[in-house]
Structures are given as structure tokens and as C-alpha cells.
Short mmCIF file of C-alpha atoms in Angstrom, two decimals:
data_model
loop_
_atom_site.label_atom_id
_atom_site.label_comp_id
_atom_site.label_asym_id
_atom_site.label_seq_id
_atom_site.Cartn_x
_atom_site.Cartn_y
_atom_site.Cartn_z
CA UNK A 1 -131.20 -10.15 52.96
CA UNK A 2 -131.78 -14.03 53.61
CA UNK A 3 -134.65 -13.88 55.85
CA UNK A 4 -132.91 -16.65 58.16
CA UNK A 5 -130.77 -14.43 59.20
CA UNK A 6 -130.85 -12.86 62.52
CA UNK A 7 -129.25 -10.15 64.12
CA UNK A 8 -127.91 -9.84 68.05
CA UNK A 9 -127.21 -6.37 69.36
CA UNK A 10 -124.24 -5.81 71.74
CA UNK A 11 -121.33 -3.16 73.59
CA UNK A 12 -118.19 -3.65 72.87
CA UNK A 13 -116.15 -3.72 75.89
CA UNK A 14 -112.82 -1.41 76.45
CA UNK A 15 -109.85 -3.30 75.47
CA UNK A 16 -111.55 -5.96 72.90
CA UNK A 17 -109.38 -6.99 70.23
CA UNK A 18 -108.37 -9.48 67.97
CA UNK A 19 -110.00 -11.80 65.19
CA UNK A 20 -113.54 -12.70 66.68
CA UNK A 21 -115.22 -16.03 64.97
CA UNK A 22 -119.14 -16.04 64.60
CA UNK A 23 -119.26 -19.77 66.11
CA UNK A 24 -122.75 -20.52 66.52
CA UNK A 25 -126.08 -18.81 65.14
CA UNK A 26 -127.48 -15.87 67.38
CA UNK A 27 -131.31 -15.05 68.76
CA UNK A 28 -132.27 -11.83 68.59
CA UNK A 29 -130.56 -9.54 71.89
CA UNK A 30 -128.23 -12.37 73.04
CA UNK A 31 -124.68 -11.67 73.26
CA UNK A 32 -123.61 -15.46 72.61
CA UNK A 33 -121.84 -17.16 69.93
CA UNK A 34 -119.11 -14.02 69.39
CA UNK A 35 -116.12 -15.26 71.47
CA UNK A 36 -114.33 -11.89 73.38
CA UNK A 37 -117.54 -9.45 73.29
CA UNK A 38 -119.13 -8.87 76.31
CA UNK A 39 -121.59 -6.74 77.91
CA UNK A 40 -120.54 -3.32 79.05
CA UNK A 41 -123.57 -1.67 79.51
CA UNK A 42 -125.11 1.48 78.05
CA UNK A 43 -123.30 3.35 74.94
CA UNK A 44 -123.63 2.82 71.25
CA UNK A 45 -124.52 -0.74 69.55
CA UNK A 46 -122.30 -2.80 67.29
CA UNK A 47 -124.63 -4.90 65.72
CA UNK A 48 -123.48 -8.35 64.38
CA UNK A 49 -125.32 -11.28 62.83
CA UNK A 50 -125.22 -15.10 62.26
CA UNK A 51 -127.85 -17.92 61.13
CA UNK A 52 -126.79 -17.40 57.91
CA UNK A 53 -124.99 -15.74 55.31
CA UNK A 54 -125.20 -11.81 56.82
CA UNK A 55 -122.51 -9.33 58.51
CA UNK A 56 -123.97 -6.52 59.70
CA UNK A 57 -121.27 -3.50 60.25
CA UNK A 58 -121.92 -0.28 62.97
CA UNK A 59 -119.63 2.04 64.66
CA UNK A 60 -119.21 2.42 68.42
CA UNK A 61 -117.67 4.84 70.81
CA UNK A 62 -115.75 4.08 73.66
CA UNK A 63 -115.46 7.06 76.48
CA UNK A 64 -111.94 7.92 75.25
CA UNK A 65 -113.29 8.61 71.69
CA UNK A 66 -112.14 5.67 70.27
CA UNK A 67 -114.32 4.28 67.44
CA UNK A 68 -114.65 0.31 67.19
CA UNK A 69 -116.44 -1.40 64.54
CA UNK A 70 -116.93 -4.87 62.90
CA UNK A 71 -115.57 -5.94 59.30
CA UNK A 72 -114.95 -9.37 57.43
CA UNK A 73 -111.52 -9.59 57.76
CA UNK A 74 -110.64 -10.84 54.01
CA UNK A 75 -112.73 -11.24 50.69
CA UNK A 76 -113.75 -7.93 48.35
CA UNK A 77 -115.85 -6.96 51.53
CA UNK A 78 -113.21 -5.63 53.83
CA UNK A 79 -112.15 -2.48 52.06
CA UNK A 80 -116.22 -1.55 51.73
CA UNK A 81 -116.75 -2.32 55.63
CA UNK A 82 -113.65 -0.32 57.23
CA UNK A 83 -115.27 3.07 56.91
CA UNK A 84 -115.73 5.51 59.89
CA UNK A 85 -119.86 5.01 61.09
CA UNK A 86 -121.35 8.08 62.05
CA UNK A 87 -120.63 7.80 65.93
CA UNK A 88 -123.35 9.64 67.49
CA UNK A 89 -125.92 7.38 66.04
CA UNK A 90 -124.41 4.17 65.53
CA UNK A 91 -127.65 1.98 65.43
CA UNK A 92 -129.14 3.80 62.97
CA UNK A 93 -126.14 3.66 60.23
CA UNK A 94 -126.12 -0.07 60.00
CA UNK A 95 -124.49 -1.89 57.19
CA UNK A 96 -125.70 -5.02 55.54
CA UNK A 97 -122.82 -7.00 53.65
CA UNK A 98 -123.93 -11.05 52.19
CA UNK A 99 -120.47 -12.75 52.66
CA UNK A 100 -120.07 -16.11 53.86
CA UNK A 101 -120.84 -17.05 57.72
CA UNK A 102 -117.25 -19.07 57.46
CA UNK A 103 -115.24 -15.21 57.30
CA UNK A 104 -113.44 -14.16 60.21
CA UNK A 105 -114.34 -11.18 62.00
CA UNK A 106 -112.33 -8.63 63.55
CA UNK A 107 -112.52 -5.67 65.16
CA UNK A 108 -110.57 -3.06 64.06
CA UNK A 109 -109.46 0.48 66.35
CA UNK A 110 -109.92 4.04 65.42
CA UNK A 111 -107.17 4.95 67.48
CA UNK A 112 -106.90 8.56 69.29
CA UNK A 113 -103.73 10.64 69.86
CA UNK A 114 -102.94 13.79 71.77
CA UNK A 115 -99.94 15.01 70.04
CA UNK A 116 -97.73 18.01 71.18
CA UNK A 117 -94.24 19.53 70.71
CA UNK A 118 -92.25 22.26 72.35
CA UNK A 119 -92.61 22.51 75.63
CA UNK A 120 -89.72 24.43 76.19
CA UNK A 121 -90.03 23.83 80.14
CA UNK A 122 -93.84 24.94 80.20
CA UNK A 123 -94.76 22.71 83.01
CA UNK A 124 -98.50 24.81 82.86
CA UNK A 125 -99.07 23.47 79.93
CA UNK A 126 -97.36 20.20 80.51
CA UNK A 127 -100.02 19.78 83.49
CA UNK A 128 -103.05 21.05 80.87
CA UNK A 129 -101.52 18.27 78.64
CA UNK A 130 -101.88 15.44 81.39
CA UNK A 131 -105.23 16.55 81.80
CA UNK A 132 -106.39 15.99 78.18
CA UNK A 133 -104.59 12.81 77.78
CA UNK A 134 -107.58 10.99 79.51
CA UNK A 135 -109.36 11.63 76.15
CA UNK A 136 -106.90 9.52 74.22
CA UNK A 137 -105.93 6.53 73.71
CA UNK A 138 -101.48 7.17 72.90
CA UNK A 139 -99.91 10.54 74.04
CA UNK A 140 -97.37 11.44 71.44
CA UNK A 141 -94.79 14.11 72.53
CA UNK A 142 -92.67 15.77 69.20
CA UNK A 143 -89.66 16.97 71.17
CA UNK A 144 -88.12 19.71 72.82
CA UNK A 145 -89.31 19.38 76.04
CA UNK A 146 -86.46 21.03 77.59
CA UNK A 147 -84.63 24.71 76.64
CA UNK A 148 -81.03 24.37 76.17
CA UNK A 149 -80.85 21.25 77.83
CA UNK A 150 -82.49 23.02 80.99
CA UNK A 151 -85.64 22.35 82.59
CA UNK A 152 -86.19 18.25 81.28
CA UNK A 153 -86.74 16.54 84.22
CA UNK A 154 -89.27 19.14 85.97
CA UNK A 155 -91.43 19.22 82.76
CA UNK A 156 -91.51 15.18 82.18
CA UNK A 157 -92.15 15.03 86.33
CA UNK A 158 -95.31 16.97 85.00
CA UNK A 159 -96.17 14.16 82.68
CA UNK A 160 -96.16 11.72 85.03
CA UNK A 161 -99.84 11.79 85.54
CA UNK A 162 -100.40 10.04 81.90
CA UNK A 163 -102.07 6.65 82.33
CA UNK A 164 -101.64 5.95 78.50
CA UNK A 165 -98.61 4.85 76.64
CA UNK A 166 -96.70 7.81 75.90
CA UNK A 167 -94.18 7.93 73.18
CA UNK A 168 -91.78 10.66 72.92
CA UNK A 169 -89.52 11.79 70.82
CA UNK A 170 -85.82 14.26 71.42
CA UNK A 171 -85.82 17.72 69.83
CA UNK A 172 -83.05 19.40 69.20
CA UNK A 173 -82.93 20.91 73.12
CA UNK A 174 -82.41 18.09 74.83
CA UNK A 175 -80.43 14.60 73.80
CA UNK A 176 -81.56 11.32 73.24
CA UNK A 177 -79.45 10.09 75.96
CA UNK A 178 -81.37 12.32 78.30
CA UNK A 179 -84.29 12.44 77.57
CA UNK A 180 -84.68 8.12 78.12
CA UNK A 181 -82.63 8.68 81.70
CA UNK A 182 -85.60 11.54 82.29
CA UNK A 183 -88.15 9.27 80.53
CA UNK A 184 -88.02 6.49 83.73
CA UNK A 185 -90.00 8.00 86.07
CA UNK A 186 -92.83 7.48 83.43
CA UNK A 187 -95.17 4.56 83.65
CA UNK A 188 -95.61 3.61 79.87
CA UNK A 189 -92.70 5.70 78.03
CA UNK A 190 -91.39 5.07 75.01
CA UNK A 191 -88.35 6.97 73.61
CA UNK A 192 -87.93 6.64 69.87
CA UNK A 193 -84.62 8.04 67.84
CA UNK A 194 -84.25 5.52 64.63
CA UNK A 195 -86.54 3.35 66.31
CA UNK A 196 -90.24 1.93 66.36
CA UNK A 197 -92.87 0.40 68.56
CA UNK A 198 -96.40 -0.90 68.09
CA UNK A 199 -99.44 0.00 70.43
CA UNK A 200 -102.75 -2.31 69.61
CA UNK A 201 -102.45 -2.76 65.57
CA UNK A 202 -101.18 0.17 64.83
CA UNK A 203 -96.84 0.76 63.93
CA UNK A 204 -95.35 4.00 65.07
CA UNK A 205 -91.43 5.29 64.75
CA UNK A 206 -89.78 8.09 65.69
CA UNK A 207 -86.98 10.58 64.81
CA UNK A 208 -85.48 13.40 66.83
CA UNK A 209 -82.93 16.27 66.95
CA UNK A 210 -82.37 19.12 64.35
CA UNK A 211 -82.68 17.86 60.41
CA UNK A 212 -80.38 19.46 59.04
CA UNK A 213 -78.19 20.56 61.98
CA UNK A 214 -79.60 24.14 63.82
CA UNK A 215 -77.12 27.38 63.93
CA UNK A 216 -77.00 27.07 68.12
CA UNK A 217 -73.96 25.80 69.57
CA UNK A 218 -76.44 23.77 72.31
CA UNK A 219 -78.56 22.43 69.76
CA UNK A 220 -78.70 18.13 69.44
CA UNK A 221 -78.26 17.71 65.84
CA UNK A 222 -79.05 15.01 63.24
CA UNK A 223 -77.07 15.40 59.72
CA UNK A 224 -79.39 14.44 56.64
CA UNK A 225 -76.94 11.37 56.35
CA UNK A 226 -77.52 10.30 59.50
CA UNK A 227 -81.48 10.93 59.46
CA UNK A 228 -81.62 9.17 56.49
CA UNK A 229 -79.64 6.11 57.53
CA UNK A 230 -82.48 5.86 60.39
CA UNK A 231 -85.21 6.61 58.42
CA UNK A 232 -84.62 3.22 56.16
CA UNK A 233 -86.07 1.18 59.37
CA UNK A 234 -89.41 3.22 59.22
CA UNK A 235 -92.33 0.60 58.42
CA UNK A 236 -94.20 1.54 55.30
CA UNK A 237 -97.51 2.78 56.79
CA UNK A 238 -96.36 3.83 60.19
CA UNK A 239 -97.11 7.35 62.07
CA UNK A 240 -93.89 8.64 61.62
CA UNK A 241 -92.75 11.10 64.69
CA UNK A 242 -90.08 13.19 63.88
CA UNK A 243 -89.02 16.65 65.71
CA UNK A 244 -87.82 18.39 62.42
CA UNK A 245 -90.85 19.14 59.28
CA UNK A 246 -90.13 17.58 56.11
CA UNK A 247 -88.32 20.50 53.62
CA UNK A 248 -90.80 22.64 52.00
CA UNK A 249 -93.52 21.48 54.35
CA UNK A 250 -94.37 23.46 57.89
CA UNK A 251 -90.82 24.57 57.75
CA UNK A 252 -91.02 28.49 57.60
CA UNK A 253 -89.24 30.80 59.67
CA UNK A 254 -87.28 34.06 58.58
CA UNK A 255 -88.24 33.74 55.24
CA UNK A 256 -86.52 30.37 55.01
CA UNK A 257 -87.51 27.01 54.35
CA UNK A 258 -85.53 24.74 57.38
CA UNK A 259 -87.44 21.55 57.03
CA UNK A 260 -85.12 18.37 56.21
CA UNK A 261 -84.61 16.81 52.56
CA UNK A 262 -84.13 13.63 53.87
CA UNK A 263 -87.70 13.11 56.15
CA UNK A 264 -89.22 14.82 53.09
CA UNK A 265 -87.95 12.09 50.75
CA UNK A 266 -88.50 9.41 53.38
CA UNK A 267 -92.48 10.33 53.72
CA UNK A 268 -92.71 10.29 50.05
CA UNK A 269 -90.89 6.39 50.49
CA UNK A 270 -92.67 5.04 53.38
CA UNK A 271 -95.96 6.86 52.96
CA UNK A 272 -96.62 7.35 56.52
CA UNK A 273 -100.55 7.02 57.36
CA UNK A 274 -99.43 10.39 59.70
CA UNK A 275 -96.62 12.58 60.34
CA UNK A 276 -96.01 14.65 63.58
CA UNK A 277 -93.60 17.29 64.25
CA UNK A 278 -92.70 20.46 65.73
CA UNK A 279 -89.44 22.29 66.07
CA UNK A 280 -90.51 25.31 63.79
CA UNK A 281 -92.56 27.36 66.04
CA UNK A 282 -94.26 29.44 63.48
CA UNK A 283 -95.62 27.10 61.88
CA UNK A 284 -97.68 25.39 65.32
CA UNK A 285 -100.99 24.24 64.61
CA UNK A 286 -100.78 24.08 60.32
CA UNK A 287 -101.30 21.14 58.40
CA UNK A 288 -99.82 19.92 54.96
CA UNK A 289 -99.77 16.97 53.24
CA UNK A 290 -96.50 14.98 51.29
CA UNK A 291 -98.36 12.36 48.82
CA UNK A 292 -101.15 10.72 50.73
CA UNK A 293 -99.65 11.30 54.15
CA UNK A 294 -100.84 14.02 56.43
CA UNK A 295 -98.23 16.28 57.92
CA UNK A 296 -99.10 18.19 61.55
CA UNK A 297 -96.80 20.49 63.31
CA UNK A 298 -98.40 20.24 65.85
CA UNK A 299 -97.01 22.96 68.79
CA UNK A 300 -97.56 22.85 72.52
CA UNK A 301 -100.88 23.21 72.89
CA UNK A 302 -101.72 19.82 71.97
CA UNK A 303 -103.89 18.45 69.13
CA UNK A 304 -106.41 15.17 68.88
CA UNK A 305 -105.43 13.32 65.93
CA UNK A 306 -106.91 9.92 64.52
CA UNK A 307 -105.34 6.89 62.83
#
């Protein structure tokens, strides 16, 4: 380490983000010279340098769980310095990289989901779900939040409380159609069928109804066709939200794999960085993985997952 180099300590303040230039050399403590970070006061330390040649890298944890850190944005570097940092001791795991003071930095989001499917009109656990979603940072819902097309607006009323962007998708018990006219009364809803959105720097798309079609007469089907048509529009990397498992994957009932040929061979295309969905309910709460991409089913209960 260049011994000009010297080091400021700082918090990294909810909502930072962005490319953040090291304009000026820092003392020792001072916040200056690192446009967009401010004081917040208490919590874990990202520690960054200047006066020199030195990036120094540390984790930091924001109350909703979220973990921020510091990387150089390009050069060999990057891919060495966007590691998770132990969170509970963030001052302590510090990182020392020599790159040139010129390098951009930015801060990059280890972002937090509550993810849930099947409902089914449960508006106890609708209101246990609103209660947990202070601990994230996006709400995901898998579909099926109705049964039969019964029930939909009483249980979204119960999601109301959310204060984070919620993003849902329709399962086979209620349609699209519906479930966006029910979706309103939201503050920060998002309905996706064939369709995408992007919260902070992360991309996220969505696919509901039964893949292949379901044996009910009520049931809001999707033929493979169809799903695949959609699926083409997916961004390579996204968290792909689907109501129906991939074939061969979480897709076990009756002795009987349901799962869909088409998401199966779209995950192994688009290598999602995550895949949620329900719709098989004896397979809530298992885990399985299609290439590189992790595959939840994730039931409605509710599960923390990170991107």
C-alpha cells in the first residue's frame, strides 16, 4: 500500500446510488470529496480512500438488510471487489485493491425480496406478509392470490399496507385482466404477464397462468406456445417470476411431473440470476436449480431471497 494514501470512513445513506467519482484526496474521518455519500449516523462503515492510487472495499447494512458496498466499476478489479463482506463486522473485513485514482466508483445493491405464492384468499397470512415486507427491499407475489376467481380483491386490500414496490404476478385462479383492475388500490404495483420492469439496477419479468394448461374448467391458462412466445422478451439475467415451475423442477404432484417445457427451456436460454414460482403446492418451500439459475417455489408463507 502507497503510504500516501489515506483512508476516510463513512455511512452510506438509504437510497444512495449511482457511479460516485473520488474527486479530491480525503483526510482521515472526513466524509468529503465522494459526491452522493453522506452521513447517516451509526451502523456499519464503508470505508473508501483517495490521495493516491488505493480503493478500499467493505460491506454495509442498511435496516432493511440490504448490503451496499464499494467497487471500481471497470478494469480486472471489479469482478474481485463485488463479493458479499461479512455484514456483521464490516470494518474489520476491509479490502485493499491498487487501481488507478482516475476509476469510477459505484455502489452496487444487494437487493432483498420477500417472495410468496398462493394465497388462495388467506388474508391472515396476507396481513403476516405485509408485516414482513418492512424487511425488504421488493415484495414479489407468484400468483394465485384468489380461489376460483373468488376472494381477489379482499386479499390484495390486505396488501395494501406494503410501502415497497410490489410486483405481482397472475396464477392460474385469477386472470391477468383482474388481477391489474384489483392491483390499483396498491401504491407501487406492478403486474407482469410477458412483461418486465426494473427496480434500482436490477431487471425483473414475469409470467403467469397455468404452463401447460390445468385440468379445471376455472383455471387461467397459458399454452406452451403462448408462454414461449412471451418468454423471448425475458432479459438475459433477469429474476424471472413465473406462476408455473419449470418441467422436471418443483413440479411434483400425484406422481406427476406438471412443470412447463417451455419456462424450463427458457431458464436454460436466459439464465435467470433467480426464478420464483408457486402453483404446485407440494412442492412450497424446495429449491432446485436449472444451469446456474436458482429455482424457489416458494409457497405462502413467504421467503427472503437475495439478488
Amino acid at each position: 500500500m502507497d503510504e500516501s494514501a489515506v483512508v476516510a470512513v463513512g455511512v452510506v445513506a438509504l437510497g444512495v446510488w449511482g457511479e460516485l467519482e473520488a474527486s479530491a484526496p480525503l483526510e482521515a474521518g472526513a466524509l468529503g470529496g465522494v459526491e452522493g455519500l453522506v452521513e447517516a449516523g451509526g451502523g456499519d462503515a464503508v470505508v473508501l480512500a483517495g490521495g493516491g492510487d488505493v480503493v478500499v472495499l467493505a460491506g454495509v447494512v442498511l435496516a432493511s438488510g440490504s448490503v451496499y458496498w464499494l467497487s471500481p466499476a471497470e478494469g480486472p478489479l471489479a469482478s474481485a471487489a463485488t463479493g458479499p463482506i461479512a455484514s456483521e463486522a464490516a470494518s474489520t473485513n476491509i479490502q485493499i485493491f491498487n487501481t488507478p485514482r482516475e476509476n469510477t466508483l459505484r455502489v452496487l445493491q444487494r437487493m432483498r425480496m420477500l417472495a410468496f405464492s398462493d394465497l388462495h384468499r388467506d388474508r391472515r397470512r396476507a396481513r403476516s406478509l405485509a408485516a414482513m415486507a418492512t424487511d425488504a427491499d421488493v415484495v414479489i407475489g407468484a400468483g394465485d392470490f384468489a380461489s376460483m376467481h373468488l376472494g381477489l380483491n379482499r386479499t390484495i386490500d390486505e396488501l395494501a399496507a406494503i410501502s415497497r414496490p410490489l410486483l405481482l404476478v397472475p396464477g392460474n385462479n385469477e386472470r391477468a385482466s383482474a388481477l391489474w383492475r384489483a392491483a390499483a388500490v396498491l401504491a407501487d404495483a406492478t403486474v407482469l404477464h410477458g412483461e418486465g420492469t426494473r427496480i434500482g439496477q436490477t431487471e425483473f419479468f414475469g409470467l403467469g397462468g397455468a404452463v401447460p394448461p390445468a385440468p379445471f374448467p376455472w383455471s387461467w391458462d397459458v399454452t406452451e406456445e403462448q408462454a414461449a412466445a412471451k418468454l423471448t422478451r425475458c432479459p438475459e439475467g433477469a429474476v424471472l417470476i413465473v406462476h408455473s415451475p419449470p418441467k422436471g423442477h418443483l413440479d411434483v404432484a400425484f406422481g406427476r411431473h406438471l412443470g412447463s417445457v417451455s419456462i424450463l427451456q427458457a431458464i436454460l436460454a436466459k439464465r435467470p440470476s433467480l426464478v420464483i414460482c408457486g402453483h404446485i403446492h407440494q412442492c412450497w418451500g424446495q429449491e432446485s436449480r436449472v444451469g446456474d439459475s436458482r429455482v424457489v417455489n416458494v409457497g405462502p408463507d413467504g421467503r427472503y431471497l437475495e439478488v
